[in-house]
Coordinates of C-alpha atoms in Angstrom, one line a residue:
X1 CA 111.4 117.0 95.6
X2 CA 107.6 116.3 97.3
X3 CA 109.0 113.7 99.4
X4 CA 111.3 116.1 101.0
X5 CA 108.9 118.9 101.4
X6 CA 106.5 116.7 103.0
X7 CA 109.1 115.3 105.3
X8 CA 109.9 118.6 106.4
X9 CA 106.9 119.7 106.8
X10 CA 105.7 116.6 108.7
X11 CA 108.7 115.3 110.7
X12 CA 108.4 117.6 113.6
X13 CA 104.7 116.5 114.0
X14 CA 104.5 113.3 114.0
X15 CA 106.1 112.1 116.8
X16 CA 104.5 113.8 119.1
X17 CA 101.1 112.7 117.5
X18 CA 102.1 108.7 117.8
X19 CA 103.7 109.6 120.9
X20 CA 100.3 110.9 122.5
X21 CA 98.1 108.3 120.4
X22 CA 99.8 105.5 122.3
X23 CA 99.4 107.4 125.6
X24 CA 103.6 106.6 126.0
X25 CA 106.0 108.7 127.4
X26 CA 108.9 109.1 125.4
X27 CA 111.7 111.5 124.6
X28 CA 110.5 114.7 123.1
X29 CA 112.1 114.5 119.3
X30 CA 114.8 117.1 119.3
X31 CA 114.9 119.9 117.0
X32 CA 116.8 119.4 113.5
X33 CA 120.1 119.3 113.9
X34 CA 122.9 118.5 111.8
X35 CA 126.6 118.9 112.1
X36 CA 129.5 117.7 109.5
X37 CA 131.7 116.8 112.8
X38 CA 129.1 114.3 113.8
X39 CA 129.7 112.3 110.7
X40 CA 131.9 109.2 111.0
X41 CA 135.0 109.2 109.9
X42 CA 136.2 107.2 107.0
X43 CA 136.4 104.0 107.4
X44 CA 137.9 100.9 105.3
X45 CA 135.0 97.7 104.4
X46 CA 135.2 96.2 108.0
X47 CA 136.6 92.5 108.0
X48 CA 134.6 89.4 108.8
X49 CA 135.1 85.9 110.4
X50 CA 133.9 83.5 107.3
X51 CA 131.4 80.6 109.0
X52 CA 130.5 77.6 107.3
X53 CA 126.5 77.7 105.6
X54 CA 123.9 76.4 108.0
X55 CA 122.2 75.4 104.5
X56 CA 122.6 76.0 101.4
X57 CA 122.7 74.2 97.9
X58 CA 126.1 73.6 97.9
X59 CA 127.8 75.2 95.7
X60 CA 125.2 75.3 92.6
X61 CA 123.9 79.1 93.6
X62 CA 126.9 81.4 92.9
X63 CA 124.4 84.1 92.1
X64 CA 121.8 85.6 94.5
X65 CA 120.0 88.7 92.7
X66 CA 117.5 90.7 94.7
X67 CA 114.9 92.8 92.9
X68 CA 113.6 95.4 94.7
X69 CA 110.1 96.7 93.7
X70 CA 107.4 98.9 95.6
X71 CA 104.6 99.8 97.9
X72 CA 102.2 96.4 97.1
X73 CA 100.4 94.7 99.6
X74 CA 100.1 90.7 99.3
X75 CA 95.9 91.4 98.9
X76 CA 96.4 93.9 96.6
X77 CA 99.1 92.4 93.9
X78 CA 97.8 88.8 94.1
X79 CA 94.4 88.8 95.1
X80 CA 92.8 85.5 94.3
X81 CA 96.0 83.5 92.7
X82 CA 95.6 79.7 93.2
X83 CA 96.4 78.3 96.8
X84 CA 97.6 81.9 98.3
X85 CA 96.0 83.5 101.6
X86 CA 94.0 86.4 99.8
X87 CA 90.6 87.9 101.4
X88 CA 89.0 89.9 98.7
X89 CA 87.0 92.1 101.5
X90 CA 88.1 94.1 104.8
X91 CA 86.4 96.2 107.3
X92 CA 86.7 99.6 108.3
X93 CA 86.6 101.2 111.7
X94 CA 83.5 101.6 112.2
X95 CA 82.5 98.2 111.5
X96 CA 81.6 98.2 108.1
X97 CA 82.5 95.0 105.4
X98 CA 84.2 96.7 102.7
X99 CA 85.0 94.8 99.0
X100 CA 88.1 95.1 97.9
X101 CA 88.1 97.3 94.1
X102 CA 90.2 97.3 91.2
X103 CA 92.9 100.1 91.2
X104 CA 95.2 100.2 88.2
X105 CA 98.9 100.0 88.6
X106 CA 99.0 103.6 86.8
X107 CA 96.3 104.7 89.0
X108 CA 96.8 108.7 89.5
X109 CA 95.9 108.5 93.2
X110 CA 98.8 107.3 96.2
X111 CA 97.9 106.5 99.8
X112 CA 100.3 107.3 103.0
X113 CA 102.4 104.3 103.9
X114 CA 104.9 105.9 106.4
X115 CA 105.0 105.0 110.6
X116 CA 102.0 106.8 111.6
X117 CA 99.9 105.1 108.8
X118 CA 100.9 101.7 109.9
X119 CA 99.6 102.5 113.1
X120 CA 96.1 103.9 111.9
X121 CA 96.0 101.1 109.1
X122 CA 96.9 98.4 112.1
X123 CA 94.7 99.7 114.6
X124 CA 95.8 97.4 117.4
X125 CA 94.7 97.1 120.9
X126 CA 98.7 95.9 122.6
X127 CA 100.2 97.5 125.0
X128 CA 102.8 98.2 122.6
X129 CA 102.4 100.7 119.8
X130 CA 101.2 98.8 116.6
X131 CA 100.6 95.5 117.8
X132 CA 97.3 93.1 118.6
X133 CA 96.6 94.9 115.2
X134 CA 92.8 94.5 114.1
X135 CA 93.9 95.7 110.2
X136 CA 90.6 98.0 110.3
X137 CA 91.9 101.4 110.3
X138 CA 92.5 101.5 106.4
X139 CA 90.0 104.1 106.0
X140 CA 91.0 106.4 108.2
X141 CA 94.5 106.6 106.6
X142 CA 95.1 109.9 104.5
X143 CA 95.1 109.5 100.2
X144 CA 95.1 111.4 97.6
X145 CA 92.0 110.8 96.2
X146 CA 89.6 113.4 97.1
X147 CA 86.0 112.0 97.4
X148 CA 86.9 108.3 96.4
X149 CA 85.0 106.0 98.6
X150 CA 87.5 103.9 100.0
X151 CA 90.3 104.2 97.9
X152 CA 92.8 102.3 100.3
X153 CA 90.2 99.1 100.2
X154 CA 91.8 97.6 96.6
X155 CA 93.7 94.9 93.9
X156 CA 95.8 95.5 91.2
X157 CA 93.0 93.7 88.1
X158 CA 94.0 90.1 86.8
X159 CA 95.2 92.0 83.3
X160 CA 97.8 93.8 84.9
X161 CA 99.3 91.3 87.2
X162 CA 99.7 88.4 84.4
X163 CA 102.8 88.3 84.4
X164 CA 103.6 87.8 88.2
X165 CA 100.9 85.1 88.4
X166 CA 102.5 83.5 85.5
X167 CA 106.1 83.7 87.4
X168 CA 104.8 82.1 90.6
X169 CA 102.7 79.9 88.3
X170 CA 106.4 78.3 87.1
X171 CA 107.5 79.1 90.2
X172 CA 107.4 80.0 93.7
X173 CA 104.9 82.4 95.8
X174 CA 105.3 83.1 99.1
X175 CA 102.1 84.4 101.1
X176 CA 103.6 84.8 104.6
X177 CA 106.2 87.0 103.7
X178 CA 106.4 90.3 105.7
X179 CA 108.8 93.5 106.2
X180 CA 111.1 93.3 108.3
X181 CA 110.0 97.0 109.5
X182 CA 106.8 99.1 110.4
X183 CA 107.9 102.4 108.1
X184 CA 108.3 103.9 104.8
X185 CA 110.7 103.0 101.7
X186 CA 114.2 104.2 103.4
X187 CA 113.7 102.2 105.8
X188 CA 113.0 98.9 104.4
X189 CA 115.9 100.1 101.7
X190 CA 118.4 99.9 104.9
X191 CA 117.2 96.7 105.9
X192 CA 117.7 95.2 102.7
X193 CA 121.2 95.8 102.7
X194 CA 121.9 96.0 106.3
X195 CA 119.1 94.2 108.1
X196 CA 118.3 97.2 109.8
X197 CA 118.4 101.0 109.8
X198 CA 120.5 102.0 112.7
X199 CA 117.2 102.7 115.1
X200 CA 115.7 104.8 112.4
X201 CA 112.3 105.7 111.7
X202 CA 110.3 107.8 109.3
X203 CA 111.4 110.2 106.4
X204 CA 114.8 111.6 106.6
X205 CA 114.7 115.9 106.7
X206 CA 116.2 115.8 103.3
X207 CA 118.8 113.9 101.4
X208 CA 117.9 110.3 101.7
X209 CA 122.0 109.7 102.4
X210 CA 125.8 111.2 102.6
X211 CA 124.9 113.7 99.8
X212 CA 123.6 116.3 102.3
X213 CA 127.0 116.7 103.9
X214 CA 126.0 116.0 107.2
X215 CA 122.6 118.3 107.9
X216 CA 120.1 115.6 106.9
X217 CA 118.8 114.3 110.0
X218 CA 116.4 111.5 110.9
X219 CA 114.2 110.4 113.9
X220 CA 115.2 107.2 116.0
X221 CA 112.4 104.7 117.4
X222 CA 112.8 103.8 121.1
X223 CA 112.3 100.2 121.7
X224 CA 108.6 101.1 122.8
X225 CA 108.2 102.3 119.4
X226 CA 108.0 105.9 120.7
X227 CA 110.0 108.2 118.6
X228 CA 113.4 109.8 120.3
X229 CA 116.4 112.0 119.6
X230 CA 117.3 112.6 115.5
X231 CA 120.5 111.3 114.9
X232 CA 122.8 112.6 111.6
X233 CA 122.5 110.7 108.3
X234 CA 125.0 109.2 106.7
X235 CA 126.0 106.3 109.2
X236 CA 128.6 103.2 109.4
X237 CA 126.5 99.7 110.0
X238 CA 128.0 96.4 109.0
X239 CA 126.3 96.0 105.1
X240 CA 125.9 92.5 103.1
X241 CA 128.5 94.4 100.9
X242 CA 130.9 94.3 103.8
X243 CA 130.4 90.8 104.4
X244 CA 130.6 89.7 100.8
X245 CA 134.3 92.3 100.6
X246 CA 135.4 89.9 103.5
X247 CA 134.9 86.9 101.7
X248 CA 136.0 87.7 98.4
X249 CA 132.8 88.3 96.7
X250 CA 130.9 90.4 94.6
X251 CA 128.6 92.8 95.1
X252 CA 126.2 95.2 92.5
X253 CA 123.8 97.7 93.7
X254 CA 121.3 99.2 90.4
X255 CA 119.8 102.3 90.7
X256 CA 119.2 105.5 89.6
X257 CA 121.8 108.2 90.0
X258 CA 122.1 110.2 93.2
X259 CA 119.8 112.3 91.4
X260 CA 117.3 110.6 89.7
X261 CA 114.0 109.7 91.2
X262 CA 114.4 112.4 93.5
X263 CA 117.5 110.6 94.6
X264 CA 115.7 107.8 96.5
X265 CA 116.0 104.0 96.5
X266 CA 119.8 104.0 96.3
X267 CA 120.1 102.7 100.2
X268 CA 124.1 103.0 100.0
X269 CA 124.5 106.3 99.8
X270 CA 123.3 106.2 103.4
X271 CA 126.4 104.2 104.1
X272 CA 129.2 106.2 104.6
X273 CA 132.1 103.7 104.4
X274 CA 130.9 102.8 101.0
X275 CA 129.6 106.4 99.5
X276 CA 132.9 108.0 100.3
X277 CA 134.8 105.0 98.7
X278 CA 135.9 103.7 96.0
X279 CA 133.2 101.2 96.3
X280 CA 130.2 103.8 95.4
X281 CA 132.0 104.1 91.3
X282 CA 132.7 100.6 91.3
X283 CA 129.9 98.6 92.5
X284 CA 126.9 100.9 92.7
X285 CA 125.3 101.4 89.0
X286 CA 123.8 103.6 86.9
X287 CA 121.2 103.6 85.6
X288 CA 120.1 100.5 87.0
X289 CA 118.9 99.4 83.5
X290 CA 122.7 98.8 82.8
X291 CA 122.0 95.5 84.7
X292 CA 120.4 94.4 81.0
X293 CA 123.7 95.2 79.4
X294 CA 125.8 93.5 82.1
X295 CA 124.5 90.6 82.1
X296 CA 124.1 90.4 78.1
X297 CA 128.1 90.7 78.4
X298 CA 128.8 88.3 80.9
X299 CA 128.7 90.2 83.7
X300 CA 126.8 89.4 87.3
X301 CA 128.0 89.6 90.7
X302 CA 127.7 87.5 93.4
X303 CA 124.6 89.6 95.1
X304 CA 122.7 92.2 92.8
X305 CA 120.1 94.6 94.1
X306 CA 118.0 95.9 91.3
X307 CA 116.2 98.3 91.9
X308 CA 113.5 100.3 89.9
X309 CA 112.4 103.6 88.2
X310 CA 109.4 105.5 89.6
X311 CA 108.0 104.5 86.1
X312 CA 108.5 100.6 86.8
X313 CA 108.0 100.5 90.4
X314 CA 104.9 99.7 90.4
X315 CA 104.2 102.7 92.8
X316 CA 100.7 104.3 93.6
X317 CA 100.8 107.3 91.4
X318 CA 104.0 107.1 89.6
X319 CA 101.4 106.6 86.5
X320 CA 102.5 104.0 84.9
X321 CA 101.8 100.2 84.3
X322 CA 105.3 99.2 83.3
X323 CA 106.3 97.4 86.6
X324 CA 105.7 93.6 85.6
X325 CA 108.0 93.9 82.2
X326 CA 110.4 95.5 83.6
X327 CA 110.9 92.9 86.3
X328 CA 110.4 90.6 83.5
X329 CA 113.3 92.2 81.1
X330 CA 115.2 91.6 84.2
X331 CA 114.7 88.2 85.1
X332 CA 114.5 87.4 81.1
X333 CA 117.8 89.0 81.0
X334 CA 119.8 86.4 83.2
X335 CA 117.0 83.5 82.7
X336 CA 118.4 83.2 79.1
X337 CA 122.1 83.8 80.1
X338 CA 125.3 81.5 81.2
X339 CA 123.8 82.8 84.8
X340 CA 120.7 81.2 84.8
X341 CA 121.9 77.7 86.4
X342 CA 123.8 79.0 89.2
X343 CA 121.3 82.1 90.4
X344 CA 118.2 82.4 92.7
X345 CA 116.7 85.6 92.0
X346 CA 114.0 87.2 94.6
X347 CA 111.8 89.6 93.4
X348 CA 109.7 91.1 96.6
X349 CA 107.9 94.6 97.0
X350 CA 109.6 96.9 99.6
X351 CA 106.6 97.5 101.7
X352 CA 102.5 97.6 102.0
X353 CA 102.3 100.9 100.1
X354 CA 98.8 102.1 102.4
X355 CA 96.9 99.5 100.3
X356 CA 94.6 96.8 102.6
X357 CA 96.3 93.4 103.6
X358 CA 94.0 91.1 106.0
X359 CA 96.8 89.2 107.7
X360 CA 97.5 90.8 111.0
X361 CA 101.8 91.1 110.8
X362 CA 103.3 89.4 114.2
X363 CA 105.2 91.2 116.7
X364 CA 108.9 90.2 116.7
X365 CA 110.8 93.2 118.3
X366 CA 110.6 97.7 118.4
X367 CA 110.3 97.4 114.6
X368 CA 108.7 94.7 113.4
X369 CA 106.9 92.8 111.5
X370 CA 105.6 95.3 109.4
X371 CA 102.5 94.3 107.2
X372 CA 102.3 91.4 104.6
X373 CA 104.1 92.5 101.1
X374 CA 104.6 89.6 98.0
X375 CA 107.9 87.5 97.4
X376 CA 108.5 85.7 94.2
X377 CA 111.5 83.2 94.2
X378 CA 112.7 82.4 90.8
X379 CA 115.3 79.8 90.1
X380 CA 116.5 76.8 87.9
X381 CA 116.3 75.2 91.5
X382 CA 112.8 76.7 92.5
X383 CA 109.9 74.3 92.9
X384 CA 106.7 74.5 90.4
X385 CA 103.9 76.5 90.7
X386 CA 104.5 76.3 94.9
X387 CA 102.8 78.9 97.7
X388 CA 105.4 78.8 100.5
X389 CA 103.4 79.3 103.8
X390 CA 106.4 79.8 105.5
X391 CA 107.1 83.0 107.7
X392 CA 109.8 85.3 105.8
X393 CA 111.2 89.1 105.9
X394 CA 113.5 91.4 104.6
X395 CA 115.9 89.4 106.4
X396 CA 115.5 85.9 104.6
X397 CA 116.8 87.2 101.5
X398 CA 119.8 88.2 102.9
X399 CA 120.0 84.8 105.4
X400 CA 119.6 82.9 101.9
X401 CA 122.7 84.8 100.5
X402 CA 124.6 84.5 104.0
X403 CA 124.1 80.9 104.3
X404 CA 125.0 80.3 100.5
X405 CA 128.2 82.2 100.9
X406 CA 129.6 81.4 104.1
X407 CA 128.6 84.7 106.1
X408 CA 127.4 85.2 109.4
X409 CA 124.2 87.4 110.4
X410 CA 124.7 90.9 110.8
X411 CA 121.6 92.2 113.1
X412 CA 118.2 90.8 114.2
X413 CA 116.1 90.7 111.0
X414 CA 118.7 88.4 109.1
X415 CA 119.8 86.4 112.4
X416 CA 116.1 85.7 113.5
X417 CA 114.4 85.6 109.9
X418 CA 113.9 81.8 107.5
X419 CA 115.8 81.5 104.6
X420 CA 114.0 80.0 101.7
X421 CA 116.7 77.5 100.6
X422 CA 114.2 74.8 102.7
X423 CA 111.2 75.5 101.5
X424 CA 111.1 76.6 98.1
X425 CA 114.3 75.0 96.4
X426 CA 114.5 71.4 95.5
X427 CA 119.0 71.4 95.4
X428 CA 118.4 67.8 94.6
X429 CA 116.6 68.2 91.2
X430 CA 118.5 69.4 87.7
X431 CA 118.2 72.6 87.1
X432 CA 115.0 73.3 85.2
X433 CA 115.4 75.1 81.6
X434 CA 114.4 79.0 81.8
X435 CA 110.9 80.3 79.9
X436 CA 110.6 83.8 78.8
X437 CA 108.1 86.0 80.4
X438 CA 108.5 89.1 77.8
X439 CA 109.8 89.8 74.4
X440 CA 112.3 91.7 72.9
X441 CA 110.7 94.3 71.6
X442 CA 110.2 95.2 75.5
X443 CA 113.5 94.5 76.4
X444 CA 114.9 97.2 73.9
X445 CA 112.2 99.8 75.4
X446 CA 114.0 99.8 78.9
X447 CA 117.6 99.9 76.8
X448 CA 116.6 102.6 75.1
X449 CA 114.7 104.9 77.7
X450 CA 115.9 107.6 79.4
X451 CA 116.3 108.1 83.1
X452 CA 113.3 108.6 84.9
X453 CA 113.0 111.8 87.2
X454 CA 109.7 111.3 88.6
X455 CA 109.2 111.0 92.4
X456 CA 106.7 109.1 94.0
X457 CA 104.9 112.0 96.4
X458 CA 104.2 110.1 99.2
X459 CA 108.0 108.7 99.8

């Protein structure tokens, strides 16, 4: 797997380079270590008080489904849609204007998008690490594009996001939305379940969960965003999952299989309470195109993460152009089912991916806010063709699901972060009738391929 040969390779570098770059003193990162005994033990899903929602829609969302796509900045997926903040030009460090390009989704050629490129690509003059950020360091941010001028200055073209604009065109678009983190895809995959990832930052040394029986290791962030100790993967944080056990819900994570896609993407295996349970059969699926099926037959649980192949990621060089239909077959799938009147479906991209964003991310704590990423909120409920201005994160997705359910917050991100229930629902309308974004014919193409073992290289 590239990702884990680079992360190897790297991981005992660059900590010492940010360290140094920021002119902190932190704790030297350890060497790798890893030890079975340091593994919690097993534990049962921990129990929850129930509170009752700060807001919600009272009663008419009893779905919340979360789709989980990657590596898009908001200037690159949606530059120039109707009423959003998009800037179709940046500058370098040196100075220079630089115009924003078209890159295909199936572009050959991925950029760096892990902790050290957020500080290069934020280039900011705080006192703390990553912060004051000038957004002018793009082009000093490694790629794989040898001799491409600029490669990280660019926009998905209008013909291959069509189908996005036409979602936020019926529904809603939100332009403030940010991570909830300043790192790669694990991370923000912990956050989306957990709203946070135990102190973590940067690749883990192999596995991306419980799988590597206890010698997978990964760096911690200090709260001055210098990196410290490693600390064992395969940890026990209270999970949305744990919440929705307490309150008699249900839960669905779809992804690949522990070993597809490099075995990336599927954030509970990371959570050892739920990978060594009966939980991990039960409620995490696949492949995750079962959720088509599932659906089709009635089935959909309370809170469903979906999400994708390297083929319909929309990853930098995965390739492949597939990302909008699958999303799409995904929201067709439960638009023209029983669900479709009782679910609020979110469809956001898991971080900036090394491509330019303008909007400077604010400073909120050690971690965060990482850099501007796209939210679409899709619902019966949803207001029309509507740009949202309001601040969100990772953790407003899973305040939205809290507050609809009953739960309380389980860290910072979800505790500190806006829910979109204000904003972008209108409870007091009837539910609007659902319009199909793809056909069948496409909808049978995700059925009927076969798991996809690519691996995005720069995860």
């Amino acid at each position: 797997m590239e990702h884990a040969k680079r992360a190897l390779v790297s991981l005992t570098l660059v900590a010492a380079t940010l360290v140094a770059a920021a002119g902190l003193a932190g704790a030297t990162p350890q060497a790798f270590r890893g030890d079975p005994a340091l593994r919690p033990a097993v534990t049962g899903i921990p129990r929850l008080p129930i509170r009752l929602p700060a807001h919600s829609s009272h009663g008419k969302i009893k779905h919340v489904v979360i789709i989980m796509q990657e590596n898009r900045s908001f200037d690159d997926l949606f530059q120039g849609y109707p009423g959003a903040n998009t800037q179709s030009y940046g500058y370098d460090s040196n100075g220079n204007k630089v115009n924003l390009q078209p890159v295909p989704l199936e572009g050959s050629y991925d950029l760096e998008h892990d902790i050290n490129s957020y500080m290069t690509d934020c280039n900011g003059s705080g006192s703390i690490p990553g912060t004051n950020c000038a957004m002018n360091g793009f082009n000093n941010e490694s790629t794989g594009c040898g001799g491409c001028t600029d490669p990280q200055y660019g926009y998905v073209p209008a013909s291959e996001t069509t189908t996005y604009f036409n979602m936020a065109g019926q529904y809603v678009l939100a332009d403030n939305m940010f991570t909830s983190h300043i790192d790669d895809s694990f991370i923000s995959h912990q956050y989306i379940i957990s709203a946070q990832a135990n102190h973590s930052a940067y690749f883990p040394s192999g596995s991306w969960g419980c799988q590597g029986g206890g010698y997978d290791v990964i760096y911690t962030l200090n709260q001055n965003r210098s990196f410290g100790a490693t600390q064992p993967m395969c940890w026990d944080v209270t999970t949305l999952a744990d919440e929705l056990e307490s309150a008699h819900k249900t839960w669905r994570f779809y992804a690949s299989s522990i070993n597809g896609d490099g075995g990336i993407w599927s954030a509970y295996q990371n959570i050892h309470h739920i990978y060594y349970s009966k939980y991990w059969q039960k409620d995490v699926v696949s492949p995750q195109k079962r959720i088509l099926t599932d659906v089709a037959n009635g089935t959909l649980a309370n809170v469903t993460w979906v999400t994708p192949t390297c083929a319909t990621s929309d990853h930098a060089g995965c390739g492949s152009n597939e990302g909008p239909a699958w999303v799409a077959s995904v929201v067709d799938a439960i638009g023209t089912s029983k669900f479709w009147d009782s679910t609020a479906i979110f469809v956001f991209w898991d971080e900036w991916g090394g491509w330019y964003d303008h909007v400077a991310p604010p400073y909120v704590d050690y971690d965060g806010l990482g850099f501007r990423v796209p939210m679409l909120i899709i619902s019966p409920y949803a207001k029309q063709n509507y740009v949202s201005h309001v601040q969100y994160e990772h953790g407003s997705m899973l305040r939205f699901a809290e507050d609809e359910f009953g739960l309380g917050q389980m860290a910072p991100a979800d505790t500190r972060a806006n829910s979109p229930a204000a904003d972008a629902f209108d409870f007091t309308q009837k539910p609007r009738p659902f319009s199909s974004f793809t056909s069948p014919q496409m909808h049978k193409h995700f059925l009927d391929e076969p798991e996809d073992h690519r691996v995005p290289d720069a995860e």
